[in-house]
Amino acid sequence: KADTVKGGTGYYYYDGRTPDNYDEVGGYPNLAWLDMYFNVSSELNGNPQVAVVVKGRKVYDPRNNRIAYSTNPVLCLLDFMLNTTFGLGKWFPPEVFDRDSWCEAADYCDEIITFHNADGVIVRGKRYELNMVIDQKASGINWVQEILSNFGGYLTISNGKVKLKIEKKTPVSYRFNDSNCSDLSVAPMRLSETPNRYTVKIIDPLNNWQSIACLCEDFADQKQRGKIVNKEIQLNGVTSQSRALRLARFYRDYNLVCSLNVSFKTGQQAMHLEPGDVVTVTYHDVFHDLP
């Protein structure tokens, strides 16, 4: 802040504008930089050490057509996929995105919910936020998957459009039964592959921005199997222990409920369905309205 600077030193933050000497110094395209002038005084001893706290990029919000800083993971993912400098904009032009699904997902993340924080106190906050830095060279799909894992999102393609969906309670789109499906086969997941402990590692601002591990246990399953099957998850964009545990509990319960791979044949009745739709299966006396 200006009132903490001594010795007559001044600075100015160029918000989206280039300073007068931009061309003179060679310019720094696509970078955030600070232009400072230091006045000679008895308080200066050598080169000053300057530290700044950077919130992050300003991103485009298709809900209101504004560009502003945001921790909404949907808007951050959209910015990465549209950006032609460091993202995937070369392969994903704006017209390939299904605007409605992305806006709906962004609203879901911004929804205010009530939950317990790390101290057990009931607080209110946004359902999902993203705080991460893309500072390493990696494939685009790896960065996309890492961002998606921070809010339970997944991408689908339907009618040539890229849709974004989030794992959540969803109405049933269609019910299959003996009259519209046949040749059903069931393959249960191997028990040895199903974790009963999740170790979620996050960067915690309350612990001096150090990496910490949040544990989510399924004690009943551990007792029944007599062993612990651990799965470690790195959520670099999550900075809240309660949010990390909420995601871990979801995946734990998801494995318990969705323990079967079911395949069957059907006809043109299912042509309107697309990936992400929830269906139920009733087949002979084997299943009845199985989600």
mmCIF file of C-alpha atoms in Angstrom:
data_model
loop_
_atom_site.group_PDB
_atom_site.id
_atom_site.type_symbol
_atom_site.label_atom_id
_atom_site.label_comp_id
_atom_site.label_asym_id
_atom_site.label_seq_id
_atom_site.Cartn_x
_atom_site.Cartn_y
_atom_site.Cartn_z
ATOM 1 C CA LYS A 1 0.000 0.000 0.000
ATOM 2 C CA ALA A 2 1.179 3.490 -0.725
ATOM 3 C CA ASP A 3 1.158 4.577 2.928
ATOM 4 C CA THR A 4 3.679 1.841 3.846
ATOM 5 C CA VAL A 5 6.306 3.051 1.337
ATOM 6 C CA LYS A 6 8.960 5.297 2.853
ATOM 7 C CA GLY A 7 11.622 7.571 1.413
ATOM 8 C CA GLY A 8 9.450 9.110 -1.263
ATOM 9 C CA THR A 9 9.344 5.930 -3.357
ATOM 10 C CA GLY A 10 6.335 5.710 -5.636
ATOM 11 C CA TYR A 11 4.780 3.012 -7.752
ATOM 12 C CA TYR A 12 1.841 2.612 -10.058
ATOM 13 C CA TYR A 13 -0.119 -0.479 -11.079
ATOM 14 C CA TYR A 14 -0.846 -0.522 -14.795
ATOM 15 C CA ASP A 15 -4.157 -2.354 -14.937
ATOM 16 C CA GLY A 16 -4.396 -3.564 -18.518
ATOM 17 C CA ARG A 17 -2.458 -0.563 -19.875
ATOM 18 C CA THR A 18 1.158 -0.337 -20.976
ATOM 19 C CA PRO A 19 3.368 2.281 -19.287
ATOM 20 C CA ASP A 20 5.045 5.051 -21.316
ATOM 21 C CA ASN A 21 8.426 3.292 -21.420
ATOM 22 C CA TYR A 22 6.955 -0.045 -22.520
ATOM 23 C CA ASP A 23 8.518 0.001 -26.004
ATOM 24 C CA GLU A 24 11.735 1.584 -24.716
ATOM 25 C CA VAL A 25 12.529 -1.342 -22.376
ATOM 26 C CA GLY A 26 11.529 -3.993 -24.898
ATOM 27 C CA GLY A 27 8.088 -4.750 -23.536
ATOM 28 C CA TYR A 28 6.924 -7.774 -21.584
ATOM 29 C CA PRO A 29 3.941 -9.261 -23.446
ATOM 30 C CA ASN A 30 1.610 -11.577 -21.516
ATOM 31 C CA LEU A 31 3.346 -10.917 -18.194
ATOM 32 C CA ALA A 32 2.336 -9.054 -15.043
ATOM 33 C CA TRP A 33 5.077 -6.631 -14.051
ATOM 34 C CA LEU A 34 5.667 -3.763 -11.636
ATOM 35 C CA ASP A 35 7.231 -0.436 -12.618
ATOM 36 C CA MET A 36 8.910 1.308 -9.645
ATOM 37 C CA TYR A 37 10.979 4.463 -9.169
ATOM 38 C CA PHE A 38 13.261 4.787 -6.118
ATOM 39 C CA ASN A 39 14.320 8.193 -4.896
ATOM 40 C CA VAL A 40 17.809 8.434 -3.453
ATOM 41 C CA SER A 41 17.679 8.819 0.345
ATOM 42 C CA SER A 42 19.410 7.694 3.506
ATOM 43 C CA GLU A 43 16.825 4.918 3.832
ATOM 44 C CA LEU A 44 18.038 3.153 0.687
ATOM 45 C CA ASN A 45 20.946 0.759 1.166
ATOM 46 C CA GLY A 46 21.677 -1.232 -1.972
ATOM 47 C CA ASN A 47 19.005 -2.701 -4.187
ATOM 48 C CA PRO A 48 15.615 -2.764 -2.418
ATOM 49 C CA GLN A 49 13.834 -6.089 -1.990
ATOM 50 C CA VAL A 50 10.323 -5.929 -3.390
ATOM 51 C CA ALA A 51 7.632 -8.496 -2.601
ATOM 52 C CA VAL A 52 4.115 -8.512 -4.044
ATOM 53 C CA VAL A 53 1.031 -10.656 -3.631
ATOM 54 C CA VAL A 54 -0.581 -11.452 -6.987
ATOM 55 C CA LYS A 55 -4.205 -12.580 -6.931
ATOM 56 C CA GLY A 56 -4.325 -14.008 -10.438
ATOM 57 C CA ARG A 57 -5.523 -13.583 -13.997
ATOM 58 C CA LYS A 58 -8.648 -11.787 -15.027
ATOM 59 C CA VAL A 59 -10.905 -14.238 -16.828
ATOM 60 C CA TYR A 60 -13.918 -14.013 -19.110
ATOM 61 C CA ASP A 61 -17.351 -14.744 -17.624
ATOM 62 C CA PRO A 62 -19.861 -15.842 -20.320
ATOM 63 C CA ARG A 63 -22.747 -15.188 -17.894
ATOM 64 C CA ASN A 64 -22.308 -11.417 -18.040
ATOM 65 C CA ASN A 65 -19.643 -10.964 -20.774
ATOM 66 C CA ARG A 66 -17.269 -9.344 -18.276
ATOM 67 C CA ILE A 67 -13.550 -9.877 -17.710
ATOM 68 C CA ALA A 68 -12.551 -9.836 -14.042
ATOM 69 C CA TYR A 69 -10.552 -11.735 -11.450
ATOM 70 C CA SER A 70 -12.355 -14.868 -10.266
ATOM 71 C CA THR A 71 -11.690 -18.069 -8.322
ATOM 72 C CA ASN A 72 -14.571 -19.843 -10.067
ATOM 73 C CA PRO A 73 -12.986 -23.081 -11.400
ATOM 74 C CA VAL A 74 -15.289 -23.168 -14.437
ATOM 75 C CA LEU A 75 -14.216 -19.690 -15.562
ATOM 76 C CA CYS A 76 -10.539 -20.528 -14.945
ATOM 77 C CA LEU A 77 -10.853 -23.725 -17.005
ATOM 78 C CA LEU A 78 -12.625 -21.868 -19.818
ATOM 79 C CA ASP A 79 -9.875 -19.233 -19.818
ATOM 80 C CA PHE A 80 -7.202 -21.934 -20.099
ATOM 81 C CA MET A 81 -8.986 -23.727 -22.929
ATOM 82 C CA LEU A 82 -9.565 -20.480 -24.867
ATOM 83 C CA ASN A 83 -6.151 -18.908 -24.333
ATOM 84 C CA THR A 84 -3.900 -19.023 -27.403
ATOM 85 C CA THR A 85 -0.715 -18.053 -25.517
ATOM 86 C CA PHE A 86 -0.421 -20.686 -22.783
ATOM 87 C CA GLY A 87 -3.637 -22.675 -23.182
ATOM 88 C CA LEU A 88 -5.543 -24.700 -25.764
ATOM 89 C CA GLY A 89 -7.091 -21.874 -27.777
ATOM 90 C CA LYS A 90 -5.366 -23.052 -30.955
ATOM 91 C CA TRP A 91 -7.571 -26.156 -30.942
ATOM 92 C CA PHE A 92 -10.675 -24.850 -29.136
ATOM 93 C CA PRO A 93 -12.203 -21.727 -30.703
ATOM 94 C CA PRO A 94 -14.986 -20.028 -28.715
ATOM 95 C CA GLU A 95 -17.796 -21.341 -30.928
ATOM 96 C CA VAL A 96 -17.176 -25.010 -29.983
ATOM 97 C CA PHE A 97 -18.201 -24.485 -26.340
ATOM 98 C CA ASP A 98 -21.758 -25.122 -25.203
ATOM 99 C CA ARG A 99 -22.424 -21.826 -23.444
ATOM 100 C CA ASP A 100 -25.452 -22.995 -21.431
ATOM 101 C CA SER A 101 -23.697 -25.946 -19.793
ATOM 102 C CA TRP A 102 -20.660 -23.856 -18.840
ATOM 103 C CA CYS A 103 -22.830 -21.089 -17.366
ATOM 104 C CA GLU A 104 -24.872 -23.630 -15.404
ATOM 105 C CA ALA A 105 -21.684 -25.212 -14.035
ATOM 106 C CA ALA A 106 -20.290 -21.786 -13.080
ATOM 107 C CA ASP A 107 -23.494 -20.957 -11.157
ATOM 108 C CA TYR A 108 -23.285 -24.306 -9.342
ATOM 109 C CA CYS A 109 -19.724 -23.572 -8.202
ATOM 110 C CA ASP A 110 -20.646 -20.045 -7.037
ATOM 111 C CA GLU A 111 -23.646 -21.260 -5.033
ATOM 112 C CA ILE A 112 -23.277 -20.428 -1.321
ATOM 113 C CA ILE A 113 -23.475 -23.513 0.894
ATOM 114 C CA THR A 114 -23.154 -24.185 4.624
ATOM 115 C CA PHE A 115 -20.392 -26.477 5.883
ATOM 116 C CA HIS A 116 -18.016 -27.100 8.808
ATOM 117 C CA ASN A 117 -14.522 -25.621 8.603
ATOM 118 C CA ALA A 118 -11.335 -27.267 9.917
ATOM 119 C CA ASP A 119 -12.203 -26.154 13.467
ATOM 120 C CA GLY A 120 -15.708 -27.630 13.320
ATOM 121 C CA VAL A 121 -17.360 -24.208 13.082
ATOM 122 C CA ILE A 122 -20.331 -23.857 10.736
ATOM 123 C CA VAL A 123 -19.512 -21.338 7.998
ATOM 124 C CA ARG A 124 -20.907 -20.289 4.653
ATOM 125 C CA GLY A 125 -18.974 -20.096 1.412
ATOM 126 C CA LYS A 126 -18.880 -20.921 -2.273
ATOM 127 C CA ARG A 127 -19.256 -24.584 -3.180
ATOM 128 C CA TYR A 128 -16.072 -24.753 -5.261
ATOM 129 C CA GLU A 129 -13.152 -22.385 -5.825
ATOM 130 C CA LEU A 130 -9.827 -22.752 -7.637
ATOM 131 C CA ASN A 131 -6.493 -21.298 -6.525
ATOM 132 C CA MET A 132 -3.638 -22.718 -8.548
ATOM 133 C CA VAL A 133 -0.695 -21.618 -10.668
ATOM 134 C CA ILE A 134 0.114 -23.080 -14.060
ATOM 135 C CA ASP A 135 3.887 -22.806 -13.717
ATOM 136 C CA GLN A 136 5.191 -26.028 -15.283
ATOM 137 C CA LYS A 137 5.360 -27.454 -18.766
ATOM 138 C CA ALA A 138 2.856 -30.288 -19.133
ATOM 139 C CA SER A 139 0.420 -31.539 -21.743
ATOM 140 C CA GLY A 140 -2.784 -29.568 -22.079
ATOM 141 C CA ILE A 141 -4.957 -32.563 -21.214
ATOM 142 C CA ASN A 142 -3.025 -33.046 -17.954
ATOM 143 C CA TRP A 143 -3.707 -29.461 -16.904
ATOM 144 C CA VAL A 144 -7.375 -29.808 -17.890
ATOM 145 C CA GLN A 145 -7.729 -33.005 -15.847
ATOM 146 C CA GLU A 146 -6.005 -31.403 -12.867
ATOM 147 C CA ILE A 147 -8.368 -28.430 -12.924
ATOM 148 C CA LEU A 148 -11.423 -30.683 -13.342
ATOM 149 C CA SER A 149 -10.442 -32.810 -10.334
ATOM 150 C CA ASN A 150 -10.729 -29.768 -8.067
ATOM 151 C CA PHE A 151 -14.497 -29.526 -8.526
ATOM 152 C CA GLY A 152 -15.642 -32.946 -9.771
ATOM 153 C CA GLY A 153 -16.091 -31.758 -13.344
ATOM 154 C CA TYR A 154 -15.908 -33.661 -16.605
ATOM 155 C CA LEU A 155 -16.108 -32.750 -20.292
ATOM 156 C CA THR A 156 -18.350 -34.293 -22.938
ATOM 157 C CA ILE A 157 -18.920 -33.629 -26.639
ATOM 158 C CA SER A 158 -22.468 -33.522 -27.950
ATOM 159 C CA ASN A 159 -23.622 -32.227 -31.334
ATOM 160 C CA GLY A 160 -20.149 -30.888 -31.984
ATOM 161 C CA LYS A 161 -20.137 -28.803 -28.785
ATOM 162 C CA VAL A 162 -17.880 -29.181 -25.742
ATOM 163 C CA LYS A 163 -20.070 -29.430 -22.651
ATOM 164 C CA LEU A 164 -18.996 -29.155 -19.027
ATOM 165 C CA LYS A 165 -20.768 -31.163 -16.356
ATOM 166 C CA ILE A 166 -20.212 -31.644 -12.634
ATOM 167 C CA GLU A 167 -20.783 -34.782 -10.588
ATOM 168 C CA LYS A 168 -23.903 -33.943 -8.566
ATOM 169 C CA LYS A 169 -27.437 -35.071 -7.867
ATOM 170 C CA THR A 170 -29.124 -35.251 -11.269
ATOM 171 C CA PRO A 171 -32.665 -36.244 -12.342
ATOM 172 C CA VAL A 172 -33.087 -39.564 -14.172
ATOM 173 C CA SER A 173 -33.154 -38.990 -17.943
ATOM 174 C CA TYR A 174 -34.360 -42.427 -19.036
ATOM 175 C CA ARG A 175 -35.408 -45.780 -17.574
ATOM 176 C CA PHE A 176 -34.353 -49.015 -19.255
ATOM 177 C CA ASN A 177 -36.318 -52.225 -18.708
ATOM 178 C CA ASP A 178 -37.016 -55.584 -20.344
ATOM 179 C CA SER A 179 -38.892 -53.932 -23.197
ATOM 180 C CA ASN A 180 -36.098 -51.614 -24.380
ATOM 181 C CA CYS A 181 -32.810 -53.361 -23.489
ATOM 182 C CA SER A 182 -31.308 -56.836 -23.908
ATOM 183 C CA ASP A 183 -28.096 -58.868 -23.588
ATOM 184 C CA LEU A 184 -27.218 -57.344 -20.247
ATOM 185 C CA SER A 185 -23.828 -58.142 -18.727
ATOM 186 C CA VAL A 186 -22.446 -57.164 -15.347
ATOM 187 C CA ALA A 187 -18.794 -56.842 -14.324
ATOM 188 C CA PRO A 188 -18.243 -55.948 -10.660
ATOM 189 C CA MET A 189 -15.246 -53.826 -9.800
ATOM 190 C CA ARG A 190 -12.431 -55.730 -8.171
ATOM 191 C CA LEU A 191 -12.527 -55.116 -4.438
ATOM 192 C CA SER A 192 -8.766 -54.773 -4.343
ATOM 193 C CA GLU A 193 -9.009 -51.700 -6.596
ATOM 194 C CA THR A 194 -11.563 -49.899 -4.433
ATOM 195 C CA PRO A 195 -9.903 -47.506 -1.932
ATOM 196 C CA ASN A 196 -11.178 -47.306 1.639
ATOM 197 C CA ARG A 197 -8.888 -44.430 2.570
ATOM 198 C CA TYR A 198 -8.306 -41.234 0.609
ATOM 199 C CA THR A 199 -5.288 -39.054 1.317
ATOM 200 C CA VAL A 200 -5.964 -35.651 -0.213
ATOM 201 C CA LYS A 201 -3.009 -33.270 -0.369
ATOM 202 C CA ILE A 202 -3.710 -29.556 -0.660
ATOM 203 C CA ILE A 203 -1.891 -26.249 -0.206
ATOM 204 C CA ASP A 204 -3.239 -24.750 3.029
ATOM 205 C CA PRO A 205 -2.988 -20.946 3.497
ATOM 206 C CA LEU A 206 -3.680 -21.415 7.221
ATOM 207 C CA ASN A 207 -0.441 -23.423 7.497
ATOM 208 C CA ASN A 208 1.844 -20.899 5.794
ATOM 209 C CA TRP A 209 0.912 -22.214 2.355
ATOM 210 C CA GLN A 210 2.481 -25.585 3.047
ATOM 211 C CA SER A 211 1.254 -28.909 1.657
ATOM 212 C CA ILE A 212 -0.909 -30.843 4.120
ATOM 213 C CA ALA A 213 -2.758 -34.158 3.912
ATOM 214 C CA CYS A 214 -6.477 -34.544 4.663
ATOM 215 C CA LEU A 215 -7.637 -38.097 5.421
ATOM 216 C CA CYS A 216 -11.037 -39.548 4.560
ATOM 217 C CA GLU A 217 -11.537 -43.027 5.997
ATOM 218 C CA ASP A 218 -14.101 -45.781 5.455
ATOM 219 C CA PHE A 219 -13.609 -47.553 8.783
ATOM 220 C CA ALA A 220 -16.433 -50.031 8.202
ATOM 221 C CA ASP A 221 -14.899 -51.286 4.966
ATOM 222 C CA GLN A 222 -11.414 -51.371 6.492
ATOM 223 C CA LYS A 223 -12.718 -53.570 9.311
ATOM 224 C CA GLN A 224 -14.632 -55.843 6.932
ATOM 225 C CA ARG A 225 -11.672 -56.360 4.567
ATOM 226 C CA GLY A 226 -9.066 -56.343 7.293
ATOM 227 C CA LYS A 227 -6.785 -54.005 5.381
ATOM 228 C CA ILE A 228 -6.409 -50.431 4.228
ATOM 229 C CA VAL A 229 -6.377 -49.607 0.520
ATOM 230 C CA ASN A 230 -5.103 -46.052 0.215
ATOM 231 C CA LYS A 231 -5.425 -43.679 -2.725
ATOM 232 C CA GLU A 232 -3.496 -40.417 -2.750
ATOM 233 C CA ILE A 233 -4.945 -37.414 -4.561
ATOM 234 C CA GLN A 234 -3.168 -34.118 -5.186
ATOM 235 C CA LEU A 235 -5.549 -31.154 -5.413
ATOM 236 C CA ASN A 236 -3.267 -28.201 -6.077
ATOM 237 C CA GLY A 237 -6.174 -25.837 -6.656
ATOM 238 C CA VAL A 238 -7.952 -26.492 -3.344
ATOM 239 C CA THR A 239 -6.966 -24.288 -0.410
ATOM 240 C CA SER A 240 -9.675 -25.388 2.027
ATOM 241 C CA GLN A 241 -9.553 -28.523 4.184
ATOM 242 C CA SER A 242 -13.343 -28.739 4.329
ATOM 243 C CA ARG A 243 -13.609 -28.549 0.525
ATOM 244 C CA ALA A 244 -10.924 -31.206 0.128
ATOM 245 C CA LEU A 245 -12.719 -33.554 2.546
ATOM 246 C CA ARG A 246 -16.038 -32.906 0.792
ATOM 247 C CA LEU A 247 -14.515 -34.036 -2.513
ATOM 248 C CA ALA A 248 -12.856 -37.037 -0.857
ATOM 249 C CA ARG A 249 -16.148 -38.129 0.755
ATOM 250 C CA PHE A 250 -17.876 -37.851 -2.618
ATOM 251 C CA TYR A 251 -15.391 -40.158 -4.357
ATOM 252 C CA ARG A 252 -15.471 -42.551 -1.400
ATOM 253 C CA ASP A 253 -19.263 -42.801 -1.558
ATOM 254 C CA TYR A 254 -19.178 -42.910 -5.365
ATOM 255 C CA ASN A 255 -17.073 -46.084 -5.252
ATOM 256 C CA LEU A 256 -19.442 -47.671 -2.740
ATOM 257 C CA VAL A 257 -22.584 -46.914 -4.753
ATOM 258 C CA CYS A 258 -21.165 -47.408 -8.263
ATOM 259 C CA SER A 259 -19.404 -50.743 -7.853
ATOM 260 C CA LEU A 260 -20.710 -52.353 -11.073
ATOM 261 C CA ASN A 261 -20.009 -51.936 -14.763
ATOM 262 C CA VAL A 262 -23.262 -52.697 -16.579
ATOM 263 C CA SER A 263 -23.537 -52.993 -20.370
ATOM 264 C CA PHE A 264 -26.503 -53.862 -22.556
ATOM 265 C CA LYS A 265 -27.951 -53.397 -26.020
ATOM 266 C CA THR A 266 -30.805 -51.057 -26.841
ATOM 267 C CA GLY A 267 -32.473 -49.457 -29.835
ATOM 268 C CA GLN A 268 -33.371 -46.050 -31.146
ATOM 269 C CA GLN A 269 -35.178 -45.237 -27.879
ATOM 270 C CA ALA A 270 -31.813 -44.196 -26.410
ATOM 271 C CA MET A 271 -30.633 -42.032 -29.312
ATOM 272 C CA HIS A 272 -31.437 -38.847 -27.397
ATOM 273 C CA LEU A 273 -29.120 -39.757 -24.497
ATOM 274 C CA GLU A 274 -25.594 -38.389 -24.152
ATOM 275 C CA PRO A 275 -22.651 -38.896 -21.769
ATOM 276 C CA GLY A 276 -23.423 -37.679 -18.281
ATOM 277 C CA ASP A 277 -27.149 -38.513 -18.379
ATOM 278 C CA VAL A 278 -28.401 -40.575 -15.441
ATOM 279 C CA VAL A 279 -30.380 -43.706 -16.342
ATOM 280 C CA THR A 280 -31.823 -46.646 -14.413
ATOM 281 C CA VAL A 281 -31.906 -50.296 -15.422
ATOM 282 C CA THR A 282 -34.594 -52.865 -14.609
ATOM 283 C CA TYR A 283 -33.707 -56.278 -16.005
ATOM 284 C CA HIS A 284 -35.720 -59.459 -15.299
ATOM 285 C CA ASP A 285 -35.455 -60.179 -11.593
ATOM 286 C CA VAL A 286 -31.806 -59.123 -11.393
ATOM 287 C CA PHE A 287 -32.129 -55.345 -11.081
ATOM 288 C CA HIS A 288 -34.963 -52.967 -10.344
ATOM 289 C CA ASP A 289 -34.414 -49.281 -11.099
ATOM 290 C CA LEU A 290 -30.660 -49.634 -10.642
ATOM 291 C CA PRO A 291 -29.078 -46.168 -11.173
#
